[in-house]
Short mmCIF file of C-alpha atoms and ligand atoms in Angstrom, two decimals:
data_model
loop_
_atom_site.label_atom_id
_atom_site.label_comp_id
_atom_site.label_asym_id
_atom_site.label_seq_id
_atom_site.Cartn_x
_atom_site.Cartn_y
_atom_site.Cartn_z
CA MET A 1 144.32 72.97 -144.51
CA THR A 2 141.27 74.43 -142.89
CA GLU A 3 138.98 73.68 -145.84
CA PHE A 4 138.95 70.00 -144.85
CA THR A 5 137.97 70.74 -141.27
CA PRO A 6 134.55 69.18 -140.56
CA THR A 7 131.55 70.96 -139.13
CA PRO A 8 128.30 69.46 -137.78
CA ALA A 9 126.72 70.21 -141.19
CA ASP A 10 128.81 67.34 -142.60
CA GLN A 11 126.82 64.91 -140.41
CA PHE A 12 129.77 62.83 -139.28
CA THR A 13 129.19 60.56 -136.31
CA PHE A 14 131.25 58.17 -134.21
CA GLY A 15 130.24 55.54 -131.69
CA LEU A 16 131.13 55.62 -128.01
CA TRP A 17 132.57 52.19 -128.76
CA THR A 18 134.73 53.42 -131.67
CA VAL A 19 136.80 56.25 -130.27
CA GLY A 20 136.27 54.56 -126.91
CA SER A 21 137.96 51.35 -128.04
CA ILE A 22 140.57 50.34 -125.50
CA GLY A 23 142.56 48.28 -127.98
CA ARG A 24 141.66 44.79 -126.80
CA ASP A 25 141.95 41.99 -129.33
CA PRO A 26 141.58 38.19 -129.09
CA PHE A 27 145.31 37.88 -128.41
CA GLY A 28 146.02 40.86 -126.23
CA GLU A 29 144.88 42.92 -123.30
CA PRO A 30 143.76 46.56 -123.62
CA THR A 31 146.44 49.07 -124.57
CA ARG A 32 144.45 52.19 -123.65
CA LYS A 33 142.47 53.40 -120.65
CA PRO A 34 138.68 53.75 -120.97
CA LEU A 35 137.42 57.27 -121.78
CA SER A 36 134.25 58.46 -120.08
CA ALA A 37 131.19 59.13 -122.25
CA PRO A 38 131.00 62.86 -121.34
CA TYR A 39 134.70 63.27 -122.21
CA ILE A 40 134.17 61.59 -125.59
CA VAL A 41 131.26 63.94 -126.25
CA GLN A 42 133.43 66.94 -125.50
CA ARG A 43 136.31 65.80 -127.71
CA LEU A 44 134.09 64.81 -130.66
CA ALA A 45 132.32 68.16 -130.52
CA GLU A 46 135.68 69.94 -130.56
CA LEU A 47 136.64 67.99 -133.66
CA GLY A 48 133.50 69.05 -135.53
CA ALA A 49 131.45 65.85 -135.40
CA TYR A 50 127.66 66.02 -135.51
CA GLY A 51 126.85 63.20 -133.18
CA VAL A 52 127.73 60.18 -131.14
CA ASN A 53 126.00 56.79 -131.32
CA LEU A 54 125.86 54.11 -128.70
CA HIS A 55 124.92 50.63 -127.62
CA ASP A 56 122.98 50.50 -124.36
CA ASN A 57 125.97 49.08 -122.52
CA ASP A 58 128.49 51.59 -123.90
CA LEU A 59 126.83 54.02 -121.49
CA VAL A 60 125.13 51.86 -118.87
CA PRO A 61 126.85 48.65 -117.74
CA ILE A 62 124.65 45.58 -118.11
CA ASP A 63 124.49 45.09 -114.33
CA ALA A 64 124.10 48.76 -113.34
CA SER A 65 121.61 49.67 -110.61
CA ALA A 66 118.73 52.01 -111.45
CA ALA A 67 120.47 54.83 -109.58
CA GLU A 68 123.71 54.27 -111.45
CA ARG A 69 121.85 54.22 -114.76
CA ASP A 70 120.15 57.51 -113.98
CA ARG A 71 123.43 59.17 -113.00
CA LEU A 72 125.27 57.97 -116.13
CA VAL A 73 122.43 59.01 -118.41
CA SER A 74 122.06 62.42 -116.83
CA ASP A 75 125.83 63.13 -116.97
CA PHE A 76 125.82 62.08 -120.63
CA LYS A 77 122.81 64.26 -121.45
CA ALA A 78 124.43 67.21 -119.73
CA ALA A 79 127.56 66.76 -121.86
CA LEU A 80 125.48 66.49 -125.05
CA ASN A 81 123.72 69.66 -124.09
CA ASP A 82 126.90 71.54 -123.16
CA HIS A 83 128.67 70.62 -126.38
CA GLY A 84 125.76 70.54 -128.83
CA LEU A 85 126.31 66.95 -129.91
CA LYS A 86 123.39 64.73 -131.00
CA VAL A 87 122.67 61.01 -130.61
CA PRO A 88 121.30 60.09 -134.06
CA MET A 89 121.52 56.30 -133.74
CA ALA A 90 121.18 53.81 -130.93
CA THR A 91 121.58 50.06 -130.83
CA THR A 92 121.61 47.09 -128.48
CA ASN A 93 124.60 45.11 -127.34
CA LEU A 94 123.37 41.59 -128.05
CA PHE A 95 126.81 40.07 -128.43
CA THR A 96 129.10 40.63 -125.43
CA ASP A 97 127.24 38.84 -122.66
CA PRO A 98 127.63 35.03 -122.57
CA ALA A 99 123.83 34.75 -122.58
CA PHE A 100 124.03 35.60 -126.29
CA LYS A 101 126.80 33.16 -127.16
CA ASP A 102 124.56 31.20 -129.56
CA GLY A 103 122.49 34.11 -130.82
CA ALA A 104 120.02 36.62 -129.44
CA PHE A 105 116.88 36.82 -131.58
CA THR A 106 117.99 33.58 -133.28
CA SER A 107 119.00 31.64 -130.18
CA ALA A 108 117.59 28.12 -130.01
CA ASP A 109 116.68 28.95 -126.38
CA ALA A 110 113.29 30.71 -126.16
CA ARG A 111 114.37 32.36 -122.89
CA VAL A 112 117.33 34.03 -124.59
CA ARG A 113 115.10 35.25 -127.42
CA ALA A 114 112.67 36.77 -124.92
CA TYR A 115 115.52 38.36 -122.94
CA ALA A 116 116.88 39.86 -126.20
CA LEU A 117 113.48 41.45 -126.81
CA GLN A 118 113.37 42.82 -123.27
CA LYS A 119 116.91 44.23 -123.53
CA THR A 120 116.18 45.80 -126.89
CA MET A 121 112.95 47.45 -125.72
CA LEU A 122 114.79 48.98 -122.76
CA SER A 123 117.58 50.12 -125.07
CA MET A 124 115.04 51.63 -127.46
CA ASP A 125 113.60 53.54 -124.50
CA LEU A 126 117.09 54.86 -123.71
CA GLY A 127 117.77 55.78 -127.35
CA HIS A 128 114.49 57.65 -127.54
CA GLU A 129 115.29 59.51 -124.34
CA LEU A 130 118.57 60.61 -125.93
CA GLY A 131 116.88 61.74 -129.15
CA ALA A 132 117.88 58.91 -131.51
CA ASP A 133 115.68 58.33 -134.53
CA VAL A 134 117.62 55.51 -136.15
CA TYR A 135 117.85 52.14 -134.43
CA ASP A 136 120.45 49.65 -135.65
CA PHE A 137 120.39 45.86 -135.63
CA TRP A 138 123.79 44.30 -136.07
CA GLY A 139 123.40 40.61 -135.44
CA GLY A 140 126.91 39.86 -134.28
CA ARG A 141 125.97 36.58 -132.65
CA GLU A 142 123.08 35.74 -134.99
CA GLY A 143 124.76 32.88 -136.79
CA THR A 144 126.47 29.54 -136.34
CA GLU A 145 129.77 27.73 -136.47
CA VAL A 146 128.09 24.37 -137.00
CA ASP A 147 124.69 23.76 -138.52
CA ALA A 148 124.05 20.51 -136.67
CA GLY A 149 121.43 22.30 -134.56
CA GLY A 150 119.19 22.46 -137.61
CA LYS A 151 117.84 25.95 -136.93
CA LEU A 152 118.46 27.67 -140.25
CA LEU A 153 114.84 28.20 -141.25
CA ASP A 154 113.67 28.70 -137.66
CA SER A 155 116.28 31.43 -137.20
CA LEU A 156 114.89 33.40 -140.10
CA ALA A 157 111.38 33.14 -138.67
CA TRP A 158 112.52 34.04 -135.12
CA PHE A 159 114.43 37.06 -136.41
CA ARG A 160 111.42 38.18 -138.44
CA ASP A 161 109.07 37.79 -135.46
CA SER A 162 111.46 39.81 -133.27
CA LEU A 163 111.75 42.68 -135.73
CA ASN A 164 107.98 42.75 -136.24
CA PHE A 165 107.50 42.77 -132.47
CA LEU A 166 109.96 45.64 -131.98
CA ALA A 167 108.54 47.73 -134.83
CA ASP A 168 105.11 47.40 -133.19
CA TYR A 169 106.62 48.26 -129.80
CA SER A 170 108.18 51.38 -131.31
CA GLU A 171 104.85 52.44 -132.75
CA SER A 172 102.95 51.70 -129.53
CA GLN A 173 105.37 53.93 -127.61
CA GLY A 174 105.04 56.75 -130.12
CA TYR A 175 108.71 56.43 -131.10
CA ASN A 176 109.45 57.37 -134.65
CA TYR A 177 112.37 55.00 -135.16
CA LYS A 178 113.63 54.03 -138.54
CA PHE A 179 115.28 50.62 -138.18
CA VAL A 180 118.45 49.68 -140.01
CA LEU A 181 119.73 46.15 -140.51
CA GLU A 182 123.51 45.82 -140.70
CA PRO A 183 124.85 42.85 -142.64
CA LYS A 184 128.19 41.17 -141.94
CA PRO A 185 129.39 37.86 -143.37
CA ASN A 186 131.29 36.51 -140.34
CA GLU A 187 133.09 37.46 -137.12
CA PRO A 188 132.43 36.91 -134.33
CA ARG A 189 130.35 33.95 -135.61
CA GLY A 190 131.76 31.60 -138.21
CA ASP A 191 128.79 32.45 -140.42
CA ILE A 192 126.44 35.30 -139.62
CA PHE A 193 122.88 35.16 -140.98
CA PHE A 194 122.06 37.72 -143.70
CA PRO A 195 125.68 38.22 -144.81
CA THR A 196 125.18 40.93 -147.45
CA ALA A 197 123.18 44.05 -148.17
CA GLY A 198 121.24 42.09 -150.77
CA SER A 199 120.21 39.47 -148.18
CA MET A 200 118.94 42.25 -145.92
CA LEU A 201 116.98 43.86 -148.74
CA GLY A 202 115.35 40.55 -149.55
CA PHE A 203 114.49 39.97 -145.89
CA ILE A 204 113.06 43.46 -145.33
CA ALA A 205 110.44 42.75 -148.00
CA THR A 206 109.11 39.91 -145.78
CA LEU A 207 108.52 42.10 -142.69
CA ASP A 208 105.13 43.43 -141.57
CA LYS A 209 106.24 47.07 -141.83
CA PRO A 210 108.93 47.07 -144.53
CA ASP A 211 108.80 50.86 -144.90
CA ARG A 212 110.24 51.33 -141.40
CA PHE A 213 113.32 49.25 -142.24
CA GLY A 214 116.44 50.10 -144.20
CA VAL A 215 119.99 48.82 -144.47
CA ASN A 216 123.14 49.97 -142.67
CA PRO A 217 125.92 48.75 -144.96
CA GLU A 218 129.53 48.81 -143.72
CA PHE A 219 132.67 49.21 -145.83
CA ALA A 220 134.69 46.62 -143.91
CA HIS A 221 131.99 43.96 -143.94
CA ASP A 222 131.70 43.72 -147.72
CA THR A 223 135.45 44.09 -148.14
CA MET A 224 136.19 41.19 -145.76
CA ALA A 225 134.11 39.02 -148.08
CA GLY A 226 135.93 40.27 -151.17
CA LEU A 227 132.93 42.27 -152.38
CA ASN A 228 132.88 45.77 -153.84
CA PHE A 229 131.29 48.03 -151.21
CA ALA A 230 130.31 50.78 -153.66
CA HIS A 231 128.30 48.21 -155.63
CA ALA A 232 126.48 47.10 -152.47
CA VAL A 233 125.66 50.69 -151.53
CA ALA A 234 124.38 51.42 -155.03
CA GLN A 235 121.92 48.56 -154.71
CA VAL A 236 120.74 49.83 -151.33
CA ILE A 237 120.28 53.35 -152.75
CA ASP A 238 118.39 51.94 -155.74
CA ALA A 239 116.02 50.23 -153.30
CA GLY A 240 115.49 53.50 -151.40
CA LYS A 241 116.90 51.85 -148.27
CA LEU A 242 120.10 53.73 -147.44
CA PHE A 243 119.08 55.12 -144.05
CA HIS A 244 122.57 54.97 -142.47
CA ILE A 245 126.11 53.97 -143.42
CA ASP A 246 129.10 52.63 -141.48
CA LEU A 247 132.40 53.89 -142.90
CA ASN A 248 135.78 52.37 -142.17
CA ASP A 249 138.36 50.37 -144.08
CA GLN A 250 139.72 46.87 -144.31
CA LYS A 251 142.14 44.64 -146.19
CA MET A 252 140.29 42.04 -148.22
CA GLY A 253 140.15 38.57 -146.74
CA ARG A 254 141.56 39.53 -143.33
CA PHE A 255 140.11 39.53 -139.83
CA ASP A 256 137.79 42.45 -139.04
CA GLN A 257 140.22 45.38 -138.94
CA ASP A 258 137.97 48.47 -138.61
CA LEU A 259 140.66 50.70 -140.09
CA ARG A 260 140.44 54.48 -140.40
CA PHE A 261 138.20 55.46 -143.33
CA GLY A 262 140.24 55.63 -146.53
CA ALA A 263 143.30 54.03 -144.93
CA GLU A 264 143.44 51.11 -147.33
CA ASN A 265 141.13 51.04 -150.38
CA ILE A 266 141.38 54.63 -151.50
CA LYS A 267 139.89 54.07 -154.94
CA THR A 268 136.77 52.27 -153.70
CA ALA A 269 136.48 54.95 -151.01
CA PHE A 270 136.58 57.60 -153.73
CA PHE A 271 133.83 55.96 -155.79
CA LEU A 272 131.80 55.44 -152.63
CA VAL A 273 132.04 59.09 -151.57
CA LYS A 274 131.24 60.14 -155.14
CA LEU A 275 128.17 57.91 -155.09
CA LEU A 276 126.98 59.31 -151.74
CA GLU A 277 127.57 62.90 -152.81
CA ASP A 278 126.17 62.56 -156.34
CA THR A 279 122.97 61.00 -154.95
CA HIS A 280 122.73 63.59 -152.13
CA TYR A 281 122.71 60.98 -149.37
CA SER A 282 121.26 62.82 -146.39
CA GLY A 283 121.70 60.32 -143.55
CA MET A 284 124.47 60.09 -141.00
CA LYS A 285 128.00 59.15 -142.03
CA HIS A 286 129.09 57.02 -139.12
CA PHE A 287 132.73 56.03 -138.72
CA ASP A 288 132.50 52.53 -137.29
CA ALA A 289 136.21 52.05 -136.83
CA HIS A 290 138.83 52.47 -134.18
CA ALA A 291 142.40 53.61 -133.75
CA LEU A 292 145.12 51.00 -134.23
CA ARG A 293 145.88 49.01 -131.09
CA THR A 294 149.38 50.52 -131.15
CA GLU A 295 148.06 54.01 -130.41
CA ASP A 296 147.70 56.11 -127.28
CA GLU A 297 144.89 58.62 -126.76
CA ALA A 298 146.50 61.17 -129.08
CA GLY A 299 146.36 58.48 -131.77
CA VAL A 300 142.63 58.05 -131.14
CA TRP A 301 141.91 61.70 -131.95
CA ALA A 302 144.31 61.62 -134.91
CA PHE A 303 142.30 58.63 -136.15
CA ALA A 304 138.97 60.43 -135.71
CA LYS A 305 140.21 63.57 -137.47
CA GLY A 306 141.68 61.45 -140.25
CA CYS A 307 138.37 59.68 -140.99
CA MET A 308 136.56 62.99 -141.45
CA ARG A 309 139.41 64.70 -143.31
CA THR A 310 139.72 61.87 -145.82
CA TYR A 311 135.97 61.90 -146.46
CA LEU A 312 136.07 65.64 -147.11
CA MET A 313 139.12 65.36 -149.36
CA LEU A 314 137.40 62.63 -151.39
CA LYS A 315 134.28 64.78 -151.56
CA GLU A 316 136.40 67.56 -153.05
CA LYS A 317 137.92 65.04 -155.49
CA ALA A 318 134.43 63.96 -156.52
CA ARG A 319 133.55 67.58 -157.21
CA GLN A 320 136.71 67.97 -159.33
CA PHE A 321 135.85 64.77 -161.20
CA ASN A 322 132.44 66.16 -162.09
CA ASP A 323 133.96 69.49 -163.17
CA ASP A 324 136.88 68.07 -165.17
CA SER A 325 136.15 68.57 -168.87
CA GLU A 326 138.54 65.87 -170.07
CA ILE A 327 137.03 63.34 -167.67
CA GLN A 328 133.52 64.35 -168.66
CA ALA A 329 134.42 63.99 -172.35
CA ALA A 330 135.82 60.50 -171.68
CA LEU A 331 132.62 59.65 -169.78
CA SER A 332 130.44 60.81 -172.68
CA ALA A 333 132.56 58.81 -175.10
CA TYR A 334 132.09 55.71 -172.92
CA ARG A 335 128.31 55.81 -173.31
CA VAL A 336 126.76 55.21 -176.71
CA GLU A 337 123.28 56.64 -176.98
CA ASP A 338 120.66 55.65 -179.51
CA SER A 339 117.30 57.21 -178.86
CA GLU A 340 115.41 54.97 -181.25
CA LEU A 341 116.78 51.74 -179.74
CA GLU A 342 116.41 53.04 -176.20
CA ALA A 343 112.74 53.80 -176.86
CA LEU A 344 112.22 50.31 -178.25
CA SER A 345 114.03 48.66 -175.31
CA LYS A 346 112.54 50.65 -172.45
CA LYS A 347 109.28 48.80 -172.09
CA PHE A 348 107.75 45.72 -173.61
CA SER A 349 105.01 46.01 -176.18
CA PRO A 350 104.29 43.51 -178.95
CA GLU A 351 105.40 46.17 -181.46
CA ASN A 352 108.67 46.89 -179.64
CA ALA A 353 109.40 43.19 -179.32
CA GLN A 354 108.72 42.65 -183.02
CA ALA A 355 110.84 45.65 -184.03
CA LEU A 356 113.79 44.41 -181.94
CA LYS A 357 113.47 40.86 -183.24
CA SER A 358 113.57 42.00 -186.83
CA ARG A 359 116.43 44.48 -186.34
CA THR A 360 119.86 43.69 -187.82
CA PHE A 361 122.77 44.43 -185.44
CA ASP A 362 126.39 44.75 -186.55
CA ARG A 363 127.66 42.32 -183.93
CA SER A 364 131.24 42.55 -185.00
CA ALA A 365 131.26 46.35 -184.67
CA LEU A 366 129.75 46.02 -181.19
CA GLY A 367 132.52 43.66 -180.17
CA THR A 368 135.38 45.71 -181.55
CA ARG A 369 134.56 49.11 -180.09
CA GLY A 370 137.05 50.26 -177.42
CA PRO A 371 135.13 52.07 -174.69
CA GLY A 372 138.14 54.04 -173.40
CA LEU A 373 138.04 52.74 -169.83
CA GLU A 374 141.85 52.56 -169.50
CA HIS A 375 142.06 56.26 -170.34
CA LEU A 376 139.17 57.16 -168.05
CA ASP A 377 140.48 55.13 -165.15
CA GLN A 378 143.98 56.64 -165.46
CA LEU A 379 142.44 60.11 -165.44
CA THR A 380 140.72 59.09 -162.20
CA ILE A 381 144.01 57.89 -160.72
CA ASP A 382 145.75 61.13 -161.76
CA LEU A 383 142.95 63.05 -160.10
CA ILE A 384 143.02 61.05 -156.85
CA LEU A 385 146.81 61.39 -156.69
CA GLY A 386 146.54 65.14 -157.10
CA MET A 387 148.11 65.31 -160.58
CA ARG A 388 145.17 67.08 -162.21
C1 GCO B 1 131.16 45.13 -135.97
C2 GCO B 1 129.94 45.96 -136.23
C3 GCO B 1 129.53 46.78 -135.04
C4 GCO B 1 128.17 47.41 -135.21
C5 GCO B 1 127.74 47.99 -133.90
C6 GCO B 1 126.45 48.74 -134.02
O1 GCO B 1 131.74 44.66 -136.94
O2 GCO B 1 131.52 44.93 -134.82
O3 GCO B 1 130.21 46.78 -137.34
O4 GCO B 1 130.50 47.76 -134.78
O5 GCO B 1 128.16 48.38 -136.19
O6 GCO B 1 127.61 46.97 -133.01
O7 GCO B 1 125.43 47.89 -134.20
MN1 MN B 2 132.07 46.15 -138.35
MN1 MN B 3 129.15 48.51 -138.02
#
């Protein structure tokens, strides 16, 4: 069905590390050959993606010579140019190298913290050169397995100092980066600092330049922890901080699976897409997932197409939901409006407080009303399953 074929206007992005995943896991060797960055650019453009994101070391190996770096970057830029793909987001790999085994910005070793700053500044330079305007911080190693080191409060301060430093660096260079902080509860660390979107929002308020920082929530990360991702995203939207989003899927309570978007929790995915579309989210929709380890290269492109197709199908379902008169009637019936009480409750005044205190409520009627959620939810299921 061609109507669910993406175009760059849909603003779908993938990472070099996502479609480029070679299928390694903690128990097994790679099952696929590496794909070159220019080849990934070509294939993603053919599939209708808008852009490709990267960590510094997805493109330039950590020990590359200056000449090698220049060649890799120029081949990549040529491919971007040839195929019209953008690099909207860049980030730093602060988790693979053993130097970061006990944290990067939150390492107890001041030398590691300084090296993390150096590596991030260089990576920000690269991202800027490639046109990125969003810079992501996923603190994969920023955490602990044991707290015997006693660095909990220090880690928060070190992380804050690092982000303040890098925001100032960005400004001093004339970069216009918006920074996004990506929460994850665990994996690879036993406990990662700032495990939820709410923790990130609270932390952002303590930074020197909070306006430059937003959140990059990820479907799998909340789901691993048994949380409802749509609820987390709603809170980030309410705070005006949804600058980027990582879409994928995950079974609750499992290891980090990074499944194809919509592969598992179709109902939450539907309410998420509806939320993004209803609120006119205008940032990138990044699929931070990878093909199953069982797959060959054809499976990788089937995976990438599937992520985008499912998003577009759910977007169409959200449109149908909003246009469905029976669903809209059930929604109206769910809400009880009372303009007088709403006016009294909206804002405190001594008069409003007094009026509410002296009001008589029919508590038993309030407790016996059936809001019709079973009916409404079944209508939603019928719609998602294509029966309406
Ligand atoms: C994960 C994370 C990463 C980050 C990426 C960009 O669980 O491994 O989601 O994929 O998104 O490192 O910062
Ligand atoms: Mn993840
Ligand atoms: Mn992610």
